Amino acid sequence: MTGAGSLLPLRSRLRELRADAFGADPAGERLARIRRSPNFADGVFQNPEGARTRPSGSTLEFAKQFFAKEQRARRAPTGTIPVHPTTLADIAKPPATGGLRITWMGHSSVLAEIDGRRVLFDPVWGERCSPFAFAGPKRLHPVPLPLAALGPVDVVVISHDHYDHLDLPTIRALVGTGTVFAVPLGVGAHLEHWGVPVERIHELDWNESAKVNGITLTATPARHFCGRGLRNQQHTLWASWVVAGPEHRIYHSGDTGYFGGFRDIGAEHGPFDATMIQIGAYSEFWPKNHTDYTPLPGPWPDIHMSPTQGVQAHLDLQGGSAAGVLLPIHWGTFNLAPHAWAEPGEWTVDEAERVGQLVASPRPGEPFEPAGAVPLDRWWRSVSAPIARPWRRPRPTSIHPTVAPSIALDLAKER
């Protein structure tokens, strides 16, 4: 059969997808609260510093680069990504060093066990970060363990409503666990639409806090944008998050461009035992004959950070000092930008060594304790093509005492 009648099942399917995966727009008192926010003006949420939310430069040239066969190959691992075989037993035992353990599950999903409480950031257990089960960026490695194997979670924290941070199948699986959710303003509309009771949602504007089982969660500014559909109204906020317990403090950046507000967040809420910082899905541009250390901004100069900016953000959060542990996030799991697959991990470690900052490099699913043995192995090299290196300033003569000294052999090639 041909003609309009044959399209009806597809149209029906798309309507169902729009009703579910695309979420819901804020309305009623939620929308009124959004309009009262000091961060909402001219009909949309505003960034703390101006930010372009679309790729800069020629869209056609960007598309040619992104979809070119040789470019697609460099954005994927050359073999199977080594996933740590995490089990419930691994995370059922209390942290040995006194109250803080972190498990990176891939991309921006992190389980943080802090002072006897369990916080799950941006959980994405779905196969694709997309509104469609049949299209969109697919996982490059499996989830380290089933969601049910995590055990009880005190609070789920969502940074913003993009598909690689707010995943419908994962949220629906968590609804039945009884956990509560901490989300930026407006995001609660999606959760309610998906079955989360409103009494289990803490919906916060920037610099607002909620207490959950003895820990304090504070939504802090970030430089990004929002939206899950073509008719996005910029009516959901994006945020970074501070989680403070009786003994420890941690920070999760969500997605953000670099901005001066990191210093303010650090001054008010830091210092932090650990930060989880977005360092992937950037795009940097190296023009011909460029000899400076720092690459020029690429298509997303304002809404994602490069590894160099991510390390600087951590230093800002720590009052200008190399302190605590930096966990790089937002890389390795989904193919979302033109850079080489392992480049964010490699370049972040390089830049951190230069300034003497300790960086954790766990395999997905590998728990570690910031006060204990921090994983330092550059595990991605075994499944990565050679990584081009930026021009580098000389290494410092001394580095943070907990950072392993660099070795002369450069396994990543191409200095």
mmCIF file of C-alpha atoms in Angstrom:
data_model
loop_
_atom_site.group_PDB
_atom_site.id
_atom_site.type_symbol
_atom_site.label_atom_id
_atom_site.label_comp_id
_atom_site.label_asym_id
_atom_site.label_seq_id
_atom_site.Cartn_x
_atom_site.Cartn_y
_atom_site.Cartn_z
ATOM 1 C CA MET A 1 0.000 0.000 0.000
ATOM 2 C CA THR A 2 1.241 3.485 -0.812
ATOM 3 C CA GLY A 3 0.009 6.998 -0.180
ATOM 4 C CA ALA A 4 -0.975 8.878 2.974
ATOM 5 C CA GLY A 5 -2.602 5.857 4.578
ATOM 6 C CA SER A 6 0.730 4.026 4.794
ATOM 7 C CA LEU A 7 2.145 6.875 6.887
ATOM 8 C CA LEU A 8 -0.436 6.649 9.655
ATOM 9 C CA PRO A 9 1.421 4.069 11.789
ATOM 10 C CA LEU A 10 4.617 6.132 11.545
ATOM 11 C CA ARG A 11 2.790 9.324 12.446
ATOM 12 C CA SER A 12 1.156 7.603 15.385
ATOM 13 C CA ARG A 13 4.521 6.323 16.533
ATOM 14 C CA LEU A 14 6.078 9.778 16.287
ATOM 15 C CA ARG A 15 3.218 11.271 18.311
ATOM 16 C CA GLU A 16 3.837 8.709 21.030
ATOM 17 C CA LEU A 17 7.534 9.546 21.038
ATOM 18 C CA ARG A 18 6.718 13.254 21.301
ATOM 19 C CA ALA A 19 4.468 12.561 24.277
ATOM 20 C CA ASP A 20 7.058 10.528 26.153
ATOM 21 C CA ALA A 21 10.722 10.965 25.274
ATOM 22 C CA PHE A 22 10.360 14.662 24.490
ATOM 23 C CA GLY A 23 8.997 15.245 27.978
ATOM 24 C CA ALA A 24 6.618 18.038 28.909
ATOM 25 C CA ASP A 25 6.697 21.818 28.956
ATOM 26 C CA PRO A 26 6.377 23.637 32.291
ATOM 27 C CA ALA A 27 2.937 25.015 33.007
ATOM 28 C CA GLY A 28 0.848 26.469 35.820
ATOM 29 C CA GLU A 29 2.642 27.391 39.024
ATOM 30 C CA ARG A 30 5.865 25.827 37.767
ATOM 31 C CA LEU A 31 5.888 28.195 34.784
ATOM 32 C CA ALA A 32 4.970 31.128 37.025
ATOM 33 C CA ARG A 33 7.917 30.317 39.262
ATOM 34 C CA ILE A 34 10.205 30.170 36.229
ATOM 35 C CA ARG A 35 9.049 33.612 35.135
ATOM 36 C CA ARG A 36 9.819 34.986 38.618
ATOM 37 C CA SER A 37 13.383 33.647 38.502
ATOM 38 C CA PRO A 38 16.124 36.294 38.454
ATOM 39 C CA ASN A 39 17.806 34.141 35.810
ATOM 40 C CA PHE A 40 14.833 34.330 33.421
ATOM 41 C CA ALA A 41 14.445 37.317 31.098
ATOM 42 C CA ASP A 42 13.007 38.071 27.671
ATOM 43 C CA GLY A 43 11.113 34.792 27.717
ATOM 44 C CA VAL A 44 14.104 32.480 28.259
ATOM 45 C CA PHE A 45 16.651 31.458 30.889
ATOM 46 C CA GLN A 46 19.844 33.486 30.603
ATOM 47 C CA ASN A 47 23.463 32.417 30.957
ATOM 48 C CA PRO A 48 25.714 34.016 33.593
ATOM 49 C CA GLU A 49 27.895 35.147 30.673
ATOM 50 C CA GLY A 50 26.820 35.437 27.045
ATOM 51 C CA ALA A 51 26.940 32.110 25.206
ATOM 52 C CA ARG A 52 26.393 31.006 21.622
ATOM 53 C CA THR A 53 24.363 27.803 21.644
ATOM 54 C CA ARG A 54 24.691 26.958 17.948
ATOM 55 C CA PRO A 55 27.846 25.821 16.120
ATOM 56 C CA SER A 56 29.832 28.834 14.978
ATOM 57 C CA GLY A 57 31.123 29.102 11.427
ATOM 58 C CA SER A 58 29.676 27.369 8.387
ATOM 59 C CA THR A 59 27.140 24.659 9.204
ATOM 60 C CA LEU A 60 27.922 22.982 5.888
ATOM 61 C CA GLU A 61 31.652 22.872 6.597
ATOM 62 C CA PHE A 62 31.022 21.537 10.083
ATOM 63 C CA ALA A 63 28.726 18.821 8.703
ATOM 64 C CA LYS A 64 31.333 17.827 6.120
ATOM 65 C CA GLN A 65 33.938 17.469 8.859
ATOM 66 C CA PHE A 66 31.663 15.630 11.271
ATOM 67 C CA PHE A 67 30.330 13.073 8.798
ATOM 68 C CA ALA A 68 33.490 12.476 6.747
ATOM 69 C CA LYS A 69 34.455 8.789 6.817
ATOM 70 C CA GLU A 70 37.973 9.367 8.127
ATOM 71 C CA GLN A 71 36.644 11.706 10.804
ATOM 72 C CA ARG A 72 34.066 9.166 11.968
ATOM 73 C CA ALA A 73 36.808 6.571 12.364
ATOM 74 C CA ARG A 74 38.922 8.750 14.665
ATOM 75 C CA ARG A 75 35.913 9.420 16.902
ATOM 76 C CA ALA A 76 35.574 5.758 17.887
ATOM 77 C CA PRO A 77 37.835 3.365 19.814
ATOM 78 C CA THR A 78 39.887 0.868 17.837
ATOM 79 C CA GLY A 79 38.837 -2.039 20.070
ATOM 80 C CA THR A 80 36.655 -2.964 23.032
ATOM 81 C CA ILE A 81 36.632 -0.338 25.778
ATOM 82 C CA PRO A 82 37.736 -1.988 29.039
ATOM 83 C CA VAL A 83 34.833 -1.742 31.481
ATOM 84 C CA HIS A 84 35.508 -2.518 35.130
ATOM 85 C CA PRO A 85 33.405 -5.506 36.247
ATOM 86 C CA THR A 86 31.667 -3.650 39.062
ATOM 87 C CA THR A 87 29.391 -5.681 41.318
ATOM 88 C CA LEU A 88 27.003 -4.734 44.073
ATOM 89 C CA ALA A 89 29.544 -6.160 46.526
ATOM 90 C CA ASP A 90 32.126 -3.584 45.350
ATOM 91 C CA ILE A 91 29.899 -0.701 46.343
ATOM 92 C CA ALA A 92 28.088 -2.305 49.271
ATOM 93 C CA LYS A 93 31.099 -2.052 51.567
ATOM 94 C CA PRO A 94 31.648 1.344 53.232
ATOM 95 C CA PRO A 95 34.545 3.389 51.808
ATOM 96 C CA ALA A 96 37.761 2.387 53.554
ATOM 97 C CA THR A 97 39.126 5.929 53.821
ATOM 98 C CA GLY A 98 36.291 7.531 55.710
ATOM 99 C CA GLY A 99 33.265 8.475 53.711
ATOM 100 C CA LEU A 100 33.822 9.336 50.044
ATOM 101 C CA ARG A 101 33.870 6.966 47.089
ATOM 102 C CA ILE A 102 33.171 7.779 43.450
ATOM 103 C CA THR A 103 32.258 5.483 40.564
ATOM 104 C CA TRP A 104 32.233 6.883 37.029
ATOM 105 C CA MET A 105 29.698 4.912 35.011
ATOM 106 C CA GLY A 106 30.614 6.582 31.711
ATOM 107 C CA HIS A 107 29.865 9.964 30.132
ATOM 108 C CA SER A 108 28.466 12.194 32.932
ATOM 109 C CA SER A 109 26.888 9.413 34.996
ATOM 110 C CA VAL A 110 28.548 9.162 38.405
ATOM 111 C CA LEU A 111 27.635 7.394 41.627
ATOM 112 C CA ALA A 112 29.012 9.351 44.572
ATOM 113 C CA GLU A 113 28.921 7.810 48.050
ATOM 114 C CA ILE A 114 29.378 10.687 50.457
ATOM 115 C CA ASP A 115 29.203 10.506 54.239
ATOM 116 C CA GLY A 116 26.899 7.516 54.246
ATOM 117 C CA ARG A 117 24.596 8.779 51.492
ATOM 118 C CA ARG A 118 24.451 7.775 47.825
ATOM 119 C CA VAL A 119 24.030 10.369 45.086
ATOM 120 C CA LEU A 120 23.574 9.427 41.420
ATOM 121 C CA PHE A 121 24.408 12.175 38.927
ATOM 122 C CA ASP A 122 22.946 12.314 35.397
ATOM 123 C CA PRO A 123 22.189 8.584 35.111
ATOM 124 C CA VAL A 124 21.989 7.398 31.497
ATOM 125 C CA TRP A 125 21.563 3.635 31.194
ATOM 126 C CA GLY A 126 19.851 3.731 27.787
ATOM 127 C CA GLU A 127 21.493 2.464 24.599
ATOM 128 C CA ARG A 128 21.174 5.811 22.819
ATOM 129 C CA CYS A 129 21.116 9.422 23.982
ATOM 130 C CA SER A 130 18.210 10.240 21.704
ATOM 131 C CA PRO A 131 14.411 10.490 21.739
ATOM 132 C CA PHE A 132 14.366 7.523 19.345
ATOM 133 C CA ALA A 133 15.317 3.921 20.078
ATOM 134 C CA PHE A 134 16.344 3.397 16.451
ATOM 135 C CA ALA A 135 18.536 6.485 15.825
ATOM 136 C CA GLY A 136 20.959 8.811 17.552
ATOM 137 C CA PRO A 137 24.351 8.434 19.290
ATOM 138 C CA LYS A 138 24.789 4.868 20.497
ATOM 139 C CA ARG A 139 26.842 3.651 23.423
ATOM 140 C CA LEU A 140 30.478 2.814 22.726
ATOM 141 C CA HIS A 141 30.647 0.559 25.795
ATOM 142 C CA PRO A 142 28.025 -1.267 27.872
ATOM 143 C CA VAL A 143 26.883 0.072 31.216
ATOM 144 C CA PRO A 144 29.225 -1.276 33.906
ATOM 145 C CA LEU A 145 26.380 -2.902 35.834
ATOM 146 C CA PRO A 146 22.579 -3.027 35.722
ATOM 147 C CA LEU A 147 20.767 -0.097 37.292
ATOM 148 C CA ALA A 148 19.064 -2.403 39.787
ATOM 149 C CA ALA A 149 22.478 -3.601 40.972
ATOM 150 C CA LEU A 150 23.376 -0.148 42.290
ATOM 151 C CA GLY A 151 21.333 -0.746 45.411
ATOM 152 C CA PRO A 152 19.463 2.055 47.206
ATOM 153 C CA VAL A 153 20.124 5.608 45.986
ATOM 154 C CA ASP A 154 19.261 8.535 48.245
ATOM 155 C CA VAL A 155 18.977 11.174 45.542
ATOM 156 C CA VAL A 156 19.258 11.400 41.767
ATOM 157 C CA VAL A 157 20.724 14.703 40.561
ATOM 158 C CA ILE A 158 20.046 15.948 37.026
ATOM 159 C CA SER A 159 22.132 18.787 35.552
ATOM 160 C CA HIS A 160 19.861 19.628 32.577
ATOM 161 C CA ASP A 161 17.415 18.058 30.169
ATOM 162 C CA HIS A 162 19.556 17.095 27.159
ATOM 163 C CA TYR A 163 19.256 13.443 26.152
ATOM 164 C CA ASP A 164 22.778 12.479 27.232
ATOM 165 C CA HIS A 165 21.966 13.647 30.792
ATOM 166 C CA LEU A 166 18.240 12.984 31.225
ATOM 167 C CA ASP A 167 17.296 9.554 29.909
ATOM 168 C CA LEU A 168 13.654 8.438 29.820
ATOM 169 C CA PRO A 169 14.237 4.653 30.232
ATOM 170 C CA THR A 170 16.547 5.286 33.179
ATOM 171 C CA ILE A 171 14.153 7.678 34.923
ATOM 172 C CA ARG A 172 11.275 5.258 34.520
ATOM 173 C CA ALA A 173 13.384 2.487 36.037
ATOM 174 C CA LEU A 174 14.213 4.748 38.993
ATOM 175 C CA VAL A 175 10.604 5.796 39.642
ATOM 176 C CA GLY A 176 9.873 2.527 41.403
ATOM 177 C CA THR A 177 12.885 2.749 43.720
ATOM 178 C CA GLY A 178 11.473 5.504 45.905
ATOM 179 C CA THR A 179 14.485 7.774 45.392
ATOM 180 C CA VAL A 180 14.078 11.538 45.307
ATOM 181 C CA PHE A 181 15.283 13.812 42.522
ATOM 182 C CA ALA A 182 17.118 17.141 42.583
ATOM 183 C CA VAL A 183 16.733 19.035 39.312
ATOM 184 C CA PRO A 184 17.013 22.579 37.922
ATOM 185 C CA LEU A 185 13.909 24.721 37.506
ATOM 186 C CA GLY A 186 11.516 23.424 34.868
ATOM 187 C CA VAL A 187 13.002 19.930 34.583
ATOM 188 C CA GLY A 188 10.444 18.685 37.076
ATOM 189 C CA ALA A 189 7.824 18.904 34.303
ATOM 190 C CA HIS A 190 9.590 16.094 32.432
ATOM 191 C CA LEU A 191 9.833 13.951 35.566
ATOM 192 C CA GLU A 192 6.171 14.384 36.485
ATOM 193 C CA HIS A 193 5.185 13.507 32.924
ATOM 194 C CA TRP A 194 7.177 10.274 33.291
ATOM 195 C CA GLY A 195 5.558 9.281 36.574
ATOM 196 C CA VAL A 196 7.742 10.767 39.325
ATOM 197 C CA PRO A 197 5.496 12.015 42.161
ATOM 198 C CA VAL A 198 5.861 15.758 42.652
ATOM 199 C CA GLU A 199 6.630 15.281 46.359
ATOM 200 C CA ARG A 200 9.810 13.430 45.378
ATOM 201 C CA ILE A 201 11.133 16.293 43.246
ATOM 202 C CA HIS A 202 13.345 19.094 44.570
ATOM 203 C CA GLU A 203 13.276 21.702 41.793
ATOM 204 C CA LEU A 204 15.873 24.431 42.328
ATOM 205 C CA ASP A 205 16.965 27.717 40.837
ATOM 206 C CA TRP A 206 20.642 28.659 40.883
ATOM 207 C CA ASN A 207 21.968 29.127 44.426
ATOM 208 C CA GLU A 208 19.003 27.367 46.008
ATOM 209 C CA SER A 209 19.572 24.317 48.211
ATOM 210 C CA ALA A 210 17.716 21.260 49.410
ATOM 211 C CA LYS A 211 18.544 18.875 52.248
ATOM 212 C CA VAL A 212 18.157 15.141 51.666
ATOM 213 C CA ASN A 213 19.002 12.643 54.403
ATOM 214 C CA GLY A 214 21.652 14.826 56.006
ATOM 215 C CA ILE A 215 23.382 16.120 52.866
ATOM 216 C CA THR A 216 22.869 19.497 51.200
ATOM 217 C CA LEU A 217 22.458 19.808 47.437
ATOM 218 C CA THR A 218 22.916 23.242 45.872
ATOM 219 C CA ALA A 219 22.187 24.120 42.259
ATOM 220 C CA THR A 220 24.971 26.426 41.069
ATOM 221 C CA PRO A 221 25.340 28.367 37.806
ATOM 222 C CA ALA A 222 26.576 26.854 34.556
ATOM 223 C CA ARG A 223 26.998 28.191 31.012
ATOM 224 C CA HIS A 224 24.950 26.027 28.693
ATOM 225 C CA PHE A 225 21.407 25.705 27.288
ATOM 226 C CA CYS A 226 18.452 23.317 27.378
ATOM 227 C CA GLY A 227 15.804 21.571 25.313
ATOM 228 C CA ARG A 228 14.542 18.197 24.098
ATOM 229 C CA GLY A 229 12.567 19.071 20.974
ATOM 230 C CA LEU A 230 12.271 21.297 17.929
ATOM 231 C CA ARG A 231 9.879 23.617 19.710
ATOM 232 C CA ASN A 232 12.168 24.109 22.708
ATOM 233 C CA GLN A 233 11.156 27.237 24.616
ATOM 234 C CA GLN A 234 14.261 27.564 26.827
ATOM 235 C CA HIS A 235 11.985 27.106 29.842
ATOM 236 C CA THR A 236 14.170 24.573 31.665
ATOM 237 C CA LEU A 237 17.277 25.630 33.519
ATOM 238 C CA TRP A 238 20.729 24.025 33.424
ATOM 239 C CA ALA A 239 22.971 23.802 36.492
ATOM 240 C CA SER A 240 26.120 22.530 38.069
ATOM 241 C CA TRP A 241 25.784 20.983 41.531
ATOM 242 C CA VAL A 242 27.477 21.138 44.911
ATOM 243 C CA VAL A 243 26.851 18.272 47.320
ATOM 244 C CA ALA A 244 27.983 18.799 50.902
ATOM 245 C CA GLY A 245 27.936 16.225 53.678
ATOM 246 C CA PRO A 246 29.074 16.551 57.275
ATOM 247 C CA GLU A 247 32.678 15.727 56.284
ATOM 248 C CA HIS A 248 33.037 16.008 52.500
ATOM 249 C CA ARG A 249 32.197 18.289 49.594
ATOM 250 C CA ILE A 250 31.971 17.413 45.903
ATOM 251 C CA TYR A 251 31.098 19.284 42.701
ATOM 252 C CA HIS A 252 29.549 18.092 39.427
ATOM 253 C CA SER A 253 29.788 20.535 36.518
ATOM 254 C CA GLY A 254 27.037 19.157 34.295
ATOM 255 C CA ASP A 255 27.607 20.670 30.854
ATOM 256 C CA THR A 256 29.120 24.123 30.793
ATOM 257 C CA GLY A 257 31.390 26.474 28.969
ATOM 258 C CA TYR A 258 34.206 28.070 30.905
ATOM 259 C CA PHE A 259 33.199 31.214 32.812
ATOM 260 C CA GLY A 260 34.310 33.326 35.757
ATOM 261 C CA GLY A 261 31.615 31.921 38.021
ATOM 262 C CA PHE A 262 33.735 28.893 38.933
ATOM 263 C CA ARG A 263 35.774 31.141 41.233
ATOM 264 C CA ASP A 264 32.603 32.367 42.934
ATOM 265 C CA ILE A 265 31.262 28.825 43.396
ATOM 266 C CA GLY A 266 34.589 27.752 44.895
ATOM 267 C CA ALA A 267 34.733 30.735 47.221
ATOM 268 C CA GLU A 268 31.221 30.090 48.552
ATOM 269 C CA HIS A 269 31.111 26.286 48.635
ATOM 270 C CA GLY A 270 34.661 24.937 48.338
ATOM 271 C CA PRO A 271 37.225 23.657 48.658
ATOM 272 C CA PHE A 272 36.151 20.274 47.291
ATOM 273 C CA ASP A 273 37.430 16.790 47.974
ATOM 274 C CA ALA A 274 36.617 15.917 44.373
ATOM 275 C CA THR A 275 35.225 17.613 41.300
ATOM 276 C CA MET A 276 33.586 15.965 38.291
ATOM 277 C CA ILE A 277 34.320 18.238 35.340
ATOM 278 C CA GLN A 278 33.044 18.152 31.742
ATOM 279 C CA ILE A 279 36.035 17.985 29.364
ATOM 280 C CA GLY A 280 34.572 16.261 26.286
ATOM 281 C CA ALA A 281 32.377 17.062 23.269
ATOM 282 C CA TYR A 282 34.259 20.272 22.569
ATOM 283 C CA SER A 283 35.683 21.235 19.198
ATOM 284 C CA GLU A 284 38.957 23.070 18.927
ATOM 285 C CA PHE A 285 40.397 24.648 15.827
ATOM 286 C CA TRP A 286 44.087 24.630 14.909
ATOM 287 C CA PRO A 287 44.666 27.058 12.022
ATOM 288 C CA LYS A 288 47.577 26.584 9.661
ATOM 289 C CA ASN A 289 50.927 27.815 11.079
ATOM 290 C CA HIS A 290 49.397 28.249 14.549
ATOM 291 C CA THR A 291 52.201 28.004 17.127
ATOM 292 C CA ASP A 292 50.549 29.126 20.366
ATOM 293 C CA TYR A 293 49.920 26.599 23.127
ATOM 294 C CA THR A 294 46.169 27.130 23.222
ATOM 295 C CA PRO A 295 43.936 26.173 20.280
ATOM 296 C CA LEU A 296 41.312 28.606 19.065
ATOM 297 C CA PRO A 297 37.591 28.038 19.766
ATOM 298 C CA GLY A 298 35.771 25.658 17.464
ATOM 299 C CA PRO A 299 32.029 25.261 16.865
ATOM 300 C CA TRP A 300 31.081 25.215 20.584
ATOM 301 C CA PRO A 301 33.277 27.857 22.226
ATOM 302 C CA ASP A 302 30.804 28.850 24.933
ATOM 303 C CA ILE A 303 28.828 25.803 26.076
ATOM 304 C CA HIS A 304 31.405 23.007 26.479
ATOM 305 C CA MET A 305 34.902 23.089 27.932
ATOM 306 C CA SER A 306 38.112 21.804 26.435
ATOM 307 C CA PRO A 307 40.505 19.798 28.635
ATOM 308 C CA THR A 308 42.608 22.908 29.311
ATOM 309 C CA GLN A 309 39.531 24.860 30.358
ATOM 310 C CA GLY A 310 38.291 21.960 32.475
ATOM 311 C CA VAL A 311 41.518 21.842 34.457
ATOM 312 C CA GLN A 312 41.388 25.616 34.907
ATOM 313 C CA ALA A 313 37.792 25.349 36.117
ATOM 314 C CA HIS A 314 38.901 22.847 38.768
ATOM 315 C CA LEU A 315 41.671 25.184 39.904
ATOM 316 C CA ASP A 316 39.189 28.065 40.093
ATOM 317 C CA LEU A 317 36.846 25.944 42.194
ATOM 318 C CA GLN A 318 39.736 25.168 44.554
ATOM 319 C CA GLY A 319 40.637 28.808 45.094
ATOM 320 C CA GLY A 320 43.447 28.779 42.528
ATOM 321 C CA SER A 321 45.300 25.831 44.029
ATOM 322 C CA ALA A 322 45.966 22.323 42.765
ATOM 323 C CA ALA A 323 43.983 20.417 45.384
ATOM 324 C CA GLY A 324 41.518 17.572 45.688
ATOM 325 C CA VAL A 325 40.916 15.133 42.836
ATOM 326 C CA LEU A 326 39.564 15.965 39.381
ATOM 327 C CA LEU A 327 37.456 13.324 37.634
ATOM 328 C CA PRO A 328 37.026 14.054 33.900
ATOM 329 C CA ILE A 329 33.481 13.381 32.682
ATOM 330 C CA HIS A 330 31.396 13.761 29.506
ATOM 331 C CA TRP A 331 33.680 11.697 27.306
ATOM 332 C CA GLY A 332 34.364 8.119 26.219
ATOM 333 C CA THR A 333 30.796 6.772 26.045
ATOM 334 C CA PHE A 334 29.038 8.586 23.184
ATOM 335 C CA ASN A 335 30.340 10.032 19.930
ATOM 336 C CA LEU A 336 29.165 13.654 20.154
ATOM 337 C CA ALA A 337 31.894 15.888 18.692
ATOM 338 C CA PRO A 338 34.633 15.992 16.031
ATOM 339 C CA HIS A 339 37.581 15.366 18.340
ATOM 340 C CA ALA A 340 39.339 11.993 18.531
ATOM 341 C CA TRP A 341 37.668 9.544 20.906
ATOM 342 C CA ALA A 342 40.410 9.428 23.571
ATOM 343 C CA GLU A 343 41.672 12.986 23.137
ATOM 344 C CA PRO A 344 39.744 14.474 26.101
ATOM 345 C CA GLY A 345 41.159 11.943 28.562
ATOM 346 C CA GLU A 346 44.701 12.219 27.235
ATOM 347 C CA TRP A 347 44.805 15.989 27.041
ATOM 348 C CA THR A 348 43.222 16.450 30.482
ATOM 349 C CA VAL A 349 45.889 14.318 32.124
ATOM 350 C CA ASP A 350 48.598 16.192 30.212
ATOM 351 C CA GLU A 351 47.316 19.597 31.293
ATOM 352 C CA ALA A 352 46.808 18.465 34.885
ATOM 353 C CA GLU A 353 50.389 17.178 35.063
ATOM 354 C CA ARG A 354 51.588 20.545 33.819
ATOM 355 C CA VAL A 355 49.934 22.386 36.717
ATOM 356 C CA GLY A 356 50.455 19.668 39.331
ATOM 357 C CA GLN A 357 46.816 18.621 39.680
ATOM 358 C CA LEU A 358 45.816 15.057 40.539
ATOM 359 C CA VAL A 359 43.433 13.559 37.959
ATOM 360 C CA ALA A 360 41.610 10.256 38.410
ATOM 361 C CA SER A 361 41.396 8.101 35.287
ATOM 362 C CA PRO A 362 39.181 5.159 36.238
ATOM 363 C CA ARG A 363 37.795 2.744 33.718
ATOM 364 C CA PRO A 364 34.012 2.994 33.446
ATOM 365 C CA GLY A 365 32.574 1.329 36.534
ATOM 366 C CA GLU A 366 35.791 1.412 38.581
ATOM 367 C CA PRO A 367 35.175 2.746 42.118
ATOM 368 C CA PHE A 368 37.878 4.864 43.739
ATOM 369 C CA GLU A 369 38.316 6.865 46.921
ATOM 370 C CA PRO A 370 39.823 10.343 46.558
ATOM 371 C CA ALA A 371 41.598 9.948 49.887
ATOM 372 C CA GLY A 372 42.985 6.538 48.900
ATOM 373 C CA ALA A 373 44.525 4.975 45.820
ATOM 374 C CA VAL A 374 43.439 7.030 42.815
ATOM 375 C CA PRO A 375 43.510 5.256 39.415
ATOM 376 C CA LEU A 376 46.121 6.867 37.149
ATOM 377 C CA ASP A 377 46.469 4.403 34.280
ATOM 378 C CA ARG A 378 45.846 5.843 30.801
ATOM 379 C CA TRP A 379 43.771 2.791 29.934
ATOM 380 C CA TRP A 380 42.348 4.308 26.723
ATOM 381 C CA ARG A 381 45.703 4.015 24.944
ATOM 382 C CA SER A 382 45.239 0.288 24.397
ATOM 383 C CA VAL A 383 42.131 0.924 22.274
ATOM 384 C CA SER A 384 42.910 4.303 20.756
ATOM 385 C CA ALA A 385 44.463 5.441 17.518
ATOM 386 C CA PRO A 386 47.488 7.733 17.973
ATOM 387 C CA ILE A 387 46.438 11.006 19.561
ATOM 388 C CA ALA A 388 47.749 14.259 18.145
ATOM 389 C CA ARG A 389 49.354 16.445 20.780
ATOM 390 C CA PRO A 390 48.951 20.190 21.180
ATOM 391 C CA TRP A 391 52.024 22.389 21.405
ATOM 392 C CA ARG A 392 53.079 22.319 25.015
ATOM 393 C CA ARG A 393 54.872 24.598 27.387
ATOM 394 C CA PRO A 394 57.738 22.999 29.316
ATOM 395 C CA ARG A 395 56.651 20.719 32.132
ATOM 396 C CA PRO A 396 57.117 22.125 35.649
ATOM 397 C CA THR A 397 60.175 20.963 37.554
ATOM 398 C CA SER A 398 57.991 19.706 40.408
ATOM 399 C CA ILE A 399 54.473 18.320 40.467
ATOM 400 C CA HIS A 400 51.855 17.421 43.039
ATOM 401 C CA PRO A 401 53.390 14.699 45.238
ATOM 402 C CA THR A 402 50.507 12.309 44.626
ATOM 403 C CA VAL A 403 50.840 12.485 40.849
ATOM 404 C CA ALA A 404 52.972 9.778 39.312
ATOM 405 C CA PRO A 405 55.941 11.254 37.399
ATOM 406 C CA SER A 406 55.663 11.165 33.633
ATOM 407 C CA ILE A 407 57.757 8.736 31.656
ATOM 408 C CA ALA A 408 59.855 9.600 28.620
ATOM 409 C CA LEU A 409 58.095 7.150 26.280
ATOM 410 C CA ASP A 410 55.031 8.752 24.744
ATOM 411 C CA LEU A 411 52.704 5.867 23.986
ATOM 412 C CA ALA A 412 50.122 8.204 22.478
ATOM 413 C CA LYS A 413 52.607 9.156 19.720
ATOM 414 C CA GLU A 414 52.947 12.464 17.872
ATOM 415 C CA ARG A 415 54.367 14.965 20.314
#
